Tab-separated table of C-alpha atoms and ligand atoms in Angstrom:
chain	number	residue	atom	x	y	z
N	1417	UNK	CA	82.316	77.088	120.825
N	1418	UNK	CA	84.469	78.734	117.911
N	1419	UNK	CA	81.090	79.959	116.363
N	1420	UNK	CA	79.955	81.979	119.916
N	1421	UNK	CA	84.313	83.457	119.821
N	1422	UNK	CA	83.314	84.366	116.400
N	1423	UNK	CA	79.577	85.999	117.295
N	1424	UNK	CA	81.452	87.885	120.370
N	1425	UNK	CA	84.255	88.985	118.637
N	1426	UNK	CA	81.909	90.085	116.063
N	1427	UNK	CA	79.925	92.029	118.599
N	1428	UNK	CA	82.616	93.379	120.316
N	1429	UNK	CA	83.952	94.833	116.829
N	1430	UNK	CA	80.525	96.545	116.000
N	1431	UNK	CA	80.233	97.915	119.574
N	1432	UNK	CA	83.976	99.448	119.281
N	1433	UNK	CA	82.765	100.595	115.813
N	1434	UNK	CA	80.046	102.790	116.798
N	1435	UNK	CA	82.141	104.043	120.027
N	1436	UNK	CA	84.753	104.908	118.206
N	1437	UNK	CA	82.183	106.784	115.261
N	1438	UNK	CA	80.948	108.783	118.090
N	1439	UNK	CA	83.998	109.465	119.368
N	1440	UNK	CA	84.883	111.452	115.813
N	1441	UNK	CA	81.355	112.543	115.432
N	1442	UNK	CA	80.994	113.863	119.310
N	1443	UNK	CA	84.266	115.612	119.875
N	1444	UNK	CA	83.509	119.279	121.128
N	1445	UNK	CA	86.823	119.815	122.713
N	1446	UNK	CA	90.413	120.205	120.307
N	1447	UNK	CA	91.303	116.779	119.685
N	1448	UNK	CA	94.458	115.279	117.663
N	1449	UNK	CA	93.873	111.903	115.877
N	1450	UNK	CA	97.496	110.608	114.831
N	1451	UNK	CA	97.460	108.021	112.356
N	1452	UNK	CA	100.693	105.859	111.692
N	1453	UNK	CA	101.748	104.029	109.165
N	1454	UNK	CA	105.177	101.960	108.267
N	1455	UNK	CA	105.161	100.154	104.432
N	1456	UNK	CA	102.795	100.937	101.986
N	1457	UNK	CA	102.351	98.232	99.644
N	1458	UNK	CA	99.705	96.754	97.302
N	1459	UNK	CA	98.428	93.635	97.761
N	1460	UNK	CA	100.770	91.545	95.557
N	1461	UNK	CA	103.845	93.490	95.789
N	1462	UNK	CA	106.600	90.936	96.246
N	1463	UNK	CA	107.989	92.918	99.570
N	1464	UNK	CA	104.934	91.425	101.204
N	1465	UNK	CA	106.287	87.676	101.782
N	1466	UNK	CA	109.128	89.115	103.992
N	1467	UNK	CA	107.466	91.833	106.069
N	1468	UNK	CA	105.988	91.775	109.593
N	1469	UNK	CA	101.630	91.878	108.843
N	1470	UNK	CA	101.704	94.906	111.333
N	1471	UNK	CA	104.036	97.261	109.024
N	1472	UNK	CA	101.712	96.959	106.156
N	1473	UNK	CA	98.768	98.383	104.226
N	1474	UNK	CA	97.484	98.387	100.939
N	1475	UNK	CA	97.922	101.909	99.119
N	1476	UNK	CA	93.679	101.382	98.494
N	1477	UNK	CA	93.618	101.102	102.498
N	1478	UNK	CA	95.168	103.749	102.741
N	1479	UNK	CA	92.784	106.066	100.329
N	1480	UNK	CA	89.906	104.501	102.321
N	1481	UNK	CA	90.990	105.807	105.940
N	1482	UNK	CA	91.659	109.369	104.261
N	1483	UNK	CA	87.707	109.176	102.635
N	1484	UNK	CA	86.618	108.360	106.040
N	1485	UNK	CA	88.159	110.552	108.173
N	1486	UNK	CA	87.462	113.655	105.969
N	1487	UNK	CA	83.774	112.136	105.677
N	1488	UNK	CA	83.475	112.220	109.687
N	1489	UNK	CA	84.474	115.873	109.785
N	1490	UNK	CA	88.688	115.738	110.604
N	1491	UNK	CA	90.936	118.331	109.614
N	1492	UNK	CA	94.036	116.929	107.894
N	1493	UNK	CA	97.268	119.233	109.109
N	1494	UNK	CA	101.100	119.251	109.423
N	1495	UNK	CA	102.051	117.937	112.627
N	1496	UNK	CA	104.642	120.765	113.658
N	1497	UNK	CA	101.758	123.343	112.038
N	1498	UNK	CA	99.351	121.739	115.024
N	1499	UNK	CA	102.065	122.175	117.729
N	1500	UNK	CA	102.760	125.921	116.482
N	1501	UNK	CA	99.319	127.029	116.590
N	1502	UNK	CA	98.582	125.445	119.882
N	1503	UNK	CA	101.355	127.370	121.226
N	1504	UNK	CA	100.435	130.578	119.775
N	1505	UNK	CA	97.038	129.910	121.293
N	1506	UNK	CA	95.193	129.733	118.210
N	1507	UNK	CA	91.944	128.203	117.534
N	1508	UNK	CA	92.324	125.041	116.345
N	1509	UNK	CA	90.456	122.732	114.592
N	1510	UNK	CA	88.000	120.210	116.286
N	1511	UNK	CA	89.152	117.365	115.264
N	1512	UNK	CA	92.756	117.362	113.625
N	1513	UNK	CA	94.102	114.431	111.521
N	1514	UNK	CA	97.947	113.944	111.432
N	1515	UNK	CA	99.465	111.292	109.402
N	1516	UNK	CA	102.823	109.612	110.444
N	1517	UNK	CA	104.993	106.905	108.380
N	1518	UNK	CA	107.875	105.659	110.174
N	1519	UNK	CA	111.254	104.452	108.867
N	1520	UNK	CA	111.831	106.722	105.514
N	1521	UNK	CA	110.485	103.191	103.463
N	1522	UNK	CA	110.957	103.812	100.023
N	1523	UNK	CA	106.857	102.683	99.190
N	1524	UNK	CA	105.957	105.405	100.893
N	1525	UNK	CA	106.934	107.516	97.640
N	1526	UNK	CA	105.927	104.962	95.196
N	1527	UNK	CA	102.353	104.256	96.997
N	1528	UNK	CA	101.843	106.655	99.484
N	1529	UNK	CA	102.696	110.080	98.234
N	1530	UNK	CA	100.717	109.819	94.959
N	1531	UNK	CA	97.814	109.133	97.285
N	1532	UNK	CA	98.434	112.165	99.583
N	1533	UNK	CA	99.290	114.295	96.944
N	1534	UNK	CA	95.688	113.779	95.531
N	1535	UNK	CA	94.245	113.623	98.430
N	1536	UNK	CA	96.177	116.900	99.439
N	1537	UNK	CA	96.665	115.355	103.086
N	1538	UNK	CA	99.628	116.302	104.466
N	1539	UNK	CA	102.215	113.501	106.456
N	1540	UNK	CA	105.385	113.944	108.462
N	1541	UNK	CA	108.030	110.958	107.754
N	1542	UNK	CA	110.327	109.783	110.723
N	1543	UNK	CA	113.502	109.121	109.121
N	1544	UNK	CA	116.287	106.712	109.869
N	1545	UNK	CA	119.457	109.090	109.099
N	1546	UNK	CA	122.182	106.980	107.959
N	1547	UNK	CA	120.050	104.631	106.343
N	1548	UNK	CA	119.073	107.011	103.289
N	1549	UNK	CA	120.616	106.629	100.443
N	1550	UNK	CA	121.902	103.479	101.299
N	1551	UNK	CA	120.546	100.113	100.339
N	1552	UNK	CA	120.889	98.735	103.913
N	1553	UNK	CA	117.931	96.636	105.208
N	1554	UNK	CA	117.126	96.569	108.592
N	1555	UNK	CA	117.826	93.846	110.600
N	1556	UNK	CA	114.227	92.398	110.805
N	1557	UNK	CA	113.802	92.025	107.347
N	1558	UNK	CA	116.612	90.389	106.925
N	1559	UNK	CA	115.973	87.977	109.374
N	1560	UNK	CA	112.334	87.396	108.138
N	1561	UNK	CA	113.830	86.553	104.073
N	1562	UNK	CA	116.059	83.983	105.776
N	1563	UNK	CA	113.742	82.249	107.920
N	1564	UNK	CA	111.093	82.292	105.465
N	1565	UNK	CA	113.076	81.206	102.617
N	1566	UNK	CA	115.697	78.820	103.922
N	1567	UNK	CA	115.226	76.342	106.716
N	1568	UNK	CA	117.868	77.340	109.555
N	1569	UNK	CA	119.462	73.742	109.591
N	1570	UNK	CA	120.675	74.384	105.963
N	1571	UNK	CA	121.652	77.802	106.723
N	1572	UNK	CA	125.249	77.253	107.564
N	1573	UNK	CA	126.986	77.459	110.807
N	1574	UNK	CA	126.990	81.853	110.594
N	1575	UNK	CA	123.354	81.748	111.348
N	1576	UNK	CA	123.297	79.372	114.335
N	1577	UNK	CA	123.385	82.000	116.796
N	1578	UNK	CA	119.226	82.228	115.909
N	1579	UNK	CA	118.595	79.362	117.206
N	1580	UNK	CA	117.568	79.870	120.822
N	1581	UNK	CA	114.976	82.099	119.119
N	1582	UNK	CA	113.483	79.400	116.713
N	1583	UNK	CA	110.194	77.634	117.694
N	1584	UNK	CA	111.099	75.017	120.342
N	1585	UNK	CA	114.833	76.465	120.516
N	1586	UNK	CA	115.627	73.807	117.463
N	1587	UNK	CA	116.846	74.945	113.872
N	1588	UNK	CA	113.939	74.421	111.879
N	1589	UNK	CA	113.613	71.834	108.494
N	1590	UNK	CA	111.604	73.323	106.667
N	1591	UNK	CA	110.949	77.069	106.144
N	1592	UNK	CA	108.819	79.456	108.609
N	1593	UNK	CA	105.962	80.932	108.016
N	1594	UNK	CA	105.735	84.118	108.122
N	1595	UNK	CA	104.031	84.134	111.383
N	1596	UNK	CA	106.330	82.115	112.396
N	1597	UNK	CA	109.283	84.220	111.601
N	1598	UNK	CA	107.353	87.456	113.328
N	1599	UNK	CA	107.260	85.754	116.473
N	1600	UNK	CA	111.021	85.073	116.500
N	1601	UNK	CA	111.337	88.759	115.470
N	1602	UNK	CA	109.492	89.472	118.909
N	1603	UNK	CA	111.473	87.493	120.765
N	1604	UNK	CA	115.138	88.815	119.227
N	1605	UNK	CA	114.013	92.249	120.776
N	1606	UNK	CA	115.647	90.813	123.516
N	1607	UNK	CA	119.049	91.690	122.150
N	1608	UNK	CA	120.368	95.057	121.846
N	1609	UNK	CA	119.901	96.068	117.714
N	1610	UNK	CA	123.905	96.687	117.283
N	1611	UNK	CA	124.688	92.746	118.888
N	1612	UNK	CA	121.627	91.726	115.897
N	1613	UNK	CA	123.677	93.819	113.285
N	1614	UNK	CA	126.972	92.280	114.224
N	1615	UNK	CA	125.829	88.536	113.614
N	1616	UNK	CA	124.393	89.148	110.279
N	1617	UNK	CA	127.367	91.429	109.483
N	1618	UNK	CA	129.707	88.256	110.227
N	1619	UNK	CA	127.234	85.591	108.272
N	1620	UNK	CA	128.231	85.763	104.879
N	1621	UNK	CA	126.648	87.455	101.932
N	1622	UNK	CA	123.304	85.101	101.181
N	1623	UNK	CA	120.268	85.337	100.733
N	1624	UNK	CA	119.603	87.209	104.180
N	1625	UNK	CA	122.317	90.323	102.579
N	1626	UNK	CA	121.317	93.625	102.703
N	1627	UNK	CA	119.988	94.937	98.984
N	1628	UNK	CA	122.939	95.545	96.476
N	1629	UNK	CA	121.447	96.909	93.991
N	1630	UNK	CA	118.980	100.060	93.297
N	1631	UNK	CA	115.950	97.461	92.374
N	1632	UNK	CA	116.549	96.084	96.286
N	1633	UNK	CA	116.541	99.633	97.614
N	1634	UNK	CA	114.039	99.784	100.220
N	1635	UNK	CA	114.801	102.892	102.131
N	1636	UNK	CA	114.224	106.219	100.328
N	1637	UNK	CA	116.693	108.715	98.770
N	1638	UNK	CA	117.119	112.964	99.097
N	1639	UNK	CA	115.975	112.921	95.662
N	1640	UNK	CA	112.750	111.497	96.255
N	1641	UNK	CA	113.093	113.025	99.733
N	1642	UNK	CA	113.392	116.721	97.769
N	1643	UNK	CA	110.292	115.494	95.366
N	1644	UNK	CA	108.434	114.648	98.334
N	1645	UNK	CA	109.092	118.323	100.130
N	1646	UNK	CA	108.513	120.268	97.011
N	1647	UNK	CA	105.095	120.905	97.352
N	1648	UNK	CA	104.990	121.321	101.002
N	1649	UNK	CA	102.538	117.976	101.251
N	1650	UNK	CA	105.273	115.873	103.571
N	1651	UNK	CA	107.609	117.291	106.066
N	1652	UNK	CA	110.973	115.078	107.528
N	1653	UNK	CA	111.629	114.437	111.887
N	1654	UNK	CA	114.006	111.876	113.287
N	1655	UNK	CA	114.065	108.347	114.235
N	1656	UNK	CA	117.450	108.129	115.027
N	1657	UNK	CA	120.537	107.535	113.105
N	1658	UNK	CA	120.248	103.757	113.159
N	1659	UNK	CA	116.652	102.783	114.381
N	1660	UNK	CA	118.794	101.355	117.818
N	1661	UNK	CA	116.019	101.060	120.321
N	1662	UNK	CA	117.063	103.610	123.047
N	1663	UNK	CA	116.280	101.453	126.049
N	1664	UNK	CA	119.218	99.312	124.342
N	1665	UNK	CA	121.728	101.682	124.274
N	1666	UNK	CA	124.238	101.921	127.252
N	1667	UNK	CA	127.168	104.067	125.917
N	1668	UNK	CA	125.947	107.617	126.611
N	1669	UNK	CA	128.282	108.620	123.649
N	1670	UNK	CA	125.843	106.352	121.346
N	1671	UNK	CA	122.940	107.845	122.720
N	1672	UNK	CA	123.932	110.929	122.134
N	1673	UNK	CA	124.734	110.268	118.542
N	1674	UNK	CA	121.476	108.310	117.728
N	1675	UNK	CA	119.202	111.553	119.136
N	1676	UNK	CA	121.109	114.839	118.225
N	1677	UNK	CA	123.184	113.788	115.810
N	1678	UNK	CA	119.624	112.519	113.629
N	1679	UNK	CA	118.856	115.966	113.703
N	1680	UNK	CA	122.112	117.526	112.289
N	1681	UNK	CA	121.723	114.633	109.766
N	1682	UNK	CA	118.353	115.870	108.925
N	1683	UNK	CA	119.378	119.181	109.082
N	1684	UNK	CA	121.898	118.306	105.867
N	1685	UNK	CA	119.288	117.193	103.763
N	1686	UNK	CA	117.503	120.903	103.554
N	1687	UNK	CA	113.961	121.268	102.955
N	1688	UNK	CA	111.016	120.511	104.927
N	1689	UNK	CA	112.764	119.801	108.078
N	1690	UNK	CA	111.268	119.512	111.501
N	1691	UNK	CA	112.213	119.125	115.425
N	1692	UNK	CA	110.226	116.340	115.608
N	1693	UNK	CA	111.038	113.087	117.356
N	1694	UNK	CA	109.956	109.315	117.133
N	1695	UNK	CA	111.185	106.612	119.725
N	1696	UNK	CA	112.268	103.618	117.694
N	1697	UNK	CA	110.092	100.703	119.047
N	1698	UNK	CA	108.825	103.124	120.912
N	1699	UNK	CA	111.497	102.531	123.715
N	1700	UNK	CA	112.949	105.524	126.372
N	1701	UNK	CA	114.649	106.181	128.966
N	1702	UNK	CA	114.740	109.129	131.250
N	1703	UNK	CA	118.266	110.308	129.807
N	1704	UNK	CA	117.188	109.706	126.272
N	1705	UNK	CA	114.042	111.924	126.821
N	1706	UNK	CA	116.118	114.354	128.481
N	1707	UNK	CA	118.243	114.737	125.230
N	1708	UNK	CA	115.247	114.737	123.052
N	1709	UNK	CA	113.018	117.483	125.068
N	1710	UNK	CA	116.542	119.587	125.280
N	1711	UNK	CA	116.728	119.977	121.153
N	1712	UNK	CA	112.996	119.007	119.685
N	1713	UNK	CA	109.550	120.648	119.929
N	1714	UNK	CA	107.789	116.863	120.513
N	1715	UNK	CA	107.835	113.191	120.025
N	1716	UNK	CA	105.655	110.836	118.767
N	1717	UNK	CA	105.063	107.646	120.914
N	1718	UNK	CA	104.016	103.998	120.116
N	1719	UNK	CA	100.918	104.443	122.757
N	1720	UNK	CA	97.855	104.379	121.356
N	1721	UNK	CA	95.195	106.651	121.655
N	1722	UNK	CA	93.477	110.341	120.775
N	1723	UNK	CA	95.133	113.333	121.864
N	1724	UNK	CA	93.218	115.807	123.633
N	1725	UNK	CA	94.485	119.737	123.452
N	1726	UNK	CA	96.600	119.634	126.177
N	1727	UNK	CA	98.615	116.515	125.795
N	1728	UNK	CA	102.463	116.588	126.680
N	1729	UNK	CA	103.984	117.354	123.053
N	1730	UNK	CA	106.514	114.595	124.070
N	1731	UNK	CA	104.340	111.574	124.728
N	1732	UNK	CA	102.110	111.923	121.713
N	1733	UNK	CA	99.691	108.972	121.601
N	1734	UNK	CA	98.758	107.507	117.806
N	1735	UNK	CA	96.917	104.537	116.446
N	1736	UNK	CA	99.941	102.263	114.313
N	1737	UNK	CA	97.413	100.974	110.978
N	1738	UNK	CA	97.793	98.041	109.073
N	1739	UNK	CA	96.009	95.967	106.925
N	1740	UNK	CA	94.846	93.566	110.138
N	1741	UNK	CA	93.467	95.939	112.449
N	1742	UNK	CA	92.140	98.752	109.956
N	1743	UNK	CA	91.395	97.068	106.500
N	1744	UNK	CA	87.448	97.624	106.788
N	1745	UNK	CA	85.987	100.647	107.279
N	1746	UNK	CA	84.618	98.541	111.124
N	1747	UNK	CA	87.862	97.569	111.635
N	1748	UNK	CA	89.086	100.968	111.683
N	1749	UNK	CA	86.652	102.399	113.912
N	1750	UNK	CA	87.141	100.043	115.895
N	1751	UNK	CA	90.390	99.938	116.384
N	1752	UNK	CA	90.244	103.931	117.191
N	1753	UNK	CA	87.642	103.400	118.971
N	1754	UNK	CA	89.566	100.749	121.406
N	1755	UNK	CA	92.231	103.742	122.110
N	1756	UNK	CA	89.994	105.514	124.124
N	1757	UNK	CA	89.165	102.577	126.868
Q	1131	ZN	ZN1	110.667	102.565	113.408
């Protein structure tokens, strides 16, 4: 029985593999290919023990997607560049390749930009305001270092509040694994992200704190931001001031904040700057789009799929790539080829 799950799922990989190869190689009509990416880390970077599997790939991952794409005949371009020239009503390319990274993670710079910059692939980061420059962490890696490193019934009493959210609703005895510790990730996106802060704001310091010190910075800075912008290669838009998932927020005041006051934020930093939205989590509501279509050109969405010419430049569709669903060159098509069913 697991050998025919492992033919089919076998099959069913090929066959979204060659759909989605003709999908790149077919395209007659303008089409916009948005790849997405989070942390950008080699394979035995220590970062890797306390990250969700779906927020990383491997910097040589990365190199392979750019081979391929350019190989099938895709256009790398700015983002904002893409929306300007459809708008004139320019020709544009058949098959345009736009590369996200969300968050502002400090491996983008370290493993990422070196890549693009020799690549000469341009990217647009979605950056968390407030975080940069700080050596905050966000809430679900701190979560994921505790779980994974100290068994909640040794935790201490600050930390008990998890516990609802712990396999079986029991403190655990012995560390999680890190699959373990992404599910109860999942399930804390019940909670609102400020109520998350707030509990591990009251635990005290330990080994879930945020970074203290410039070796635990994970974010990135303005100098590296600046670096980054020099050459024109990556371009800044918002993901809020906090990464507080919009569908969360109830104070109008907040919301306000989190969407318009990213971009005055972003606006501070100088260079390279553009009206360009992300929905944390991908989460929205109609007032929060209302706020985001009244002061930026577009938004980027978590749905997956291609973008045709004339898609609504504020539910842009992309494909989120990690190591798991895009580490062979199969596993990639496939997994753009699965965005168009
Ligand atoms: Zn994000």
């Amino acid at each position: 029985m697991a050998y025919l799950r492992s033919a089919l799922k076998f099959f069913v990989i090929a066959a979204l593999a060659v759909y989605g190869w003709l999908k790149v190689r077919l395209t007659s009509q303008p089409t916009l290919i948005i790849l997405t990416y989070h942390r950008i880390l080699p394979r035995h970077h220590p970062d890797r023990k306390f990250e969700q599997p779906g927020m990383v790939t491997d910097p040589e991952v990365l190199k392979r997607h750019l081979h391929l794409m350019k190989s099938l005949g895709a256009t790398p371009i700015h983002l904002d560049d893409w929306l300007a020239r459809r708008a004139r009503k320019e020709p544009l390319p058949r098959l345009s390749l736009v590369l996200t990274f969300d968050d502002g993670w400090r491996d983008n710079f370290q493993y990422a930009y070196p890549i693009l910059k020799s690549e000469n692939v341009p990217a647009t980061i979605f950056l968390v305001t407030r975080l940069v420059d700080t050596n905050d962490v966000f809430w679900p890696e701190q979560i994921l270092k505790l779980l994974t490193s100290t068994p909640l019934s040794e935790a201490g009493p600050q930390y008990q509040w998890l516990t609802p959210y712990l396999p079986n609703g029991e403190p655990n005895q012995a560390p999680l694994t890190l699959s373990q510790a992404d599910q109860v990730i999942n399930r804390l996106k019940s909670l609102d992200d400020a109520t998350i802060l707030n509990h591990l704001s009251d635990a005290s310091p330990g080994s879930s704190s945020p970074g203290t010190s410039e070796d635990d910075r994970s974010i990135l800075n303005r100098q590296e931001l600046t670096e980054m912008a020099s050459g024109e290669l990556f371009r800044y838009g918002a993901h809020t001031q906090h990464h507080f998932r919009l569908n969360r927020l109830d104070n109008p005041s907040t919301l306000r904040r989190e969407i318009l006051g990213c971009l005055d934020d972003l606006n501070d930093f100088g260079k390279g700057i553009v009206p360009i939205f992300c929905y944390p989590n991908g989460d929205i509501t109609g007032d929060g789009r209302k706020l985001v279509e009244d002061r930026y050109q577009a938004a980027c969405t978590t749905k997956t799929g291609w973008n045709p010419g004339n898609r609504d430049p504020f539910d842009l569709h992309r494909f989120n790539l990690h190591d798991g669903n895009s580490g062979s060159t199969r596993y990639l098509l496939a997994t753009i080829g699965r965005g168009i069913l």
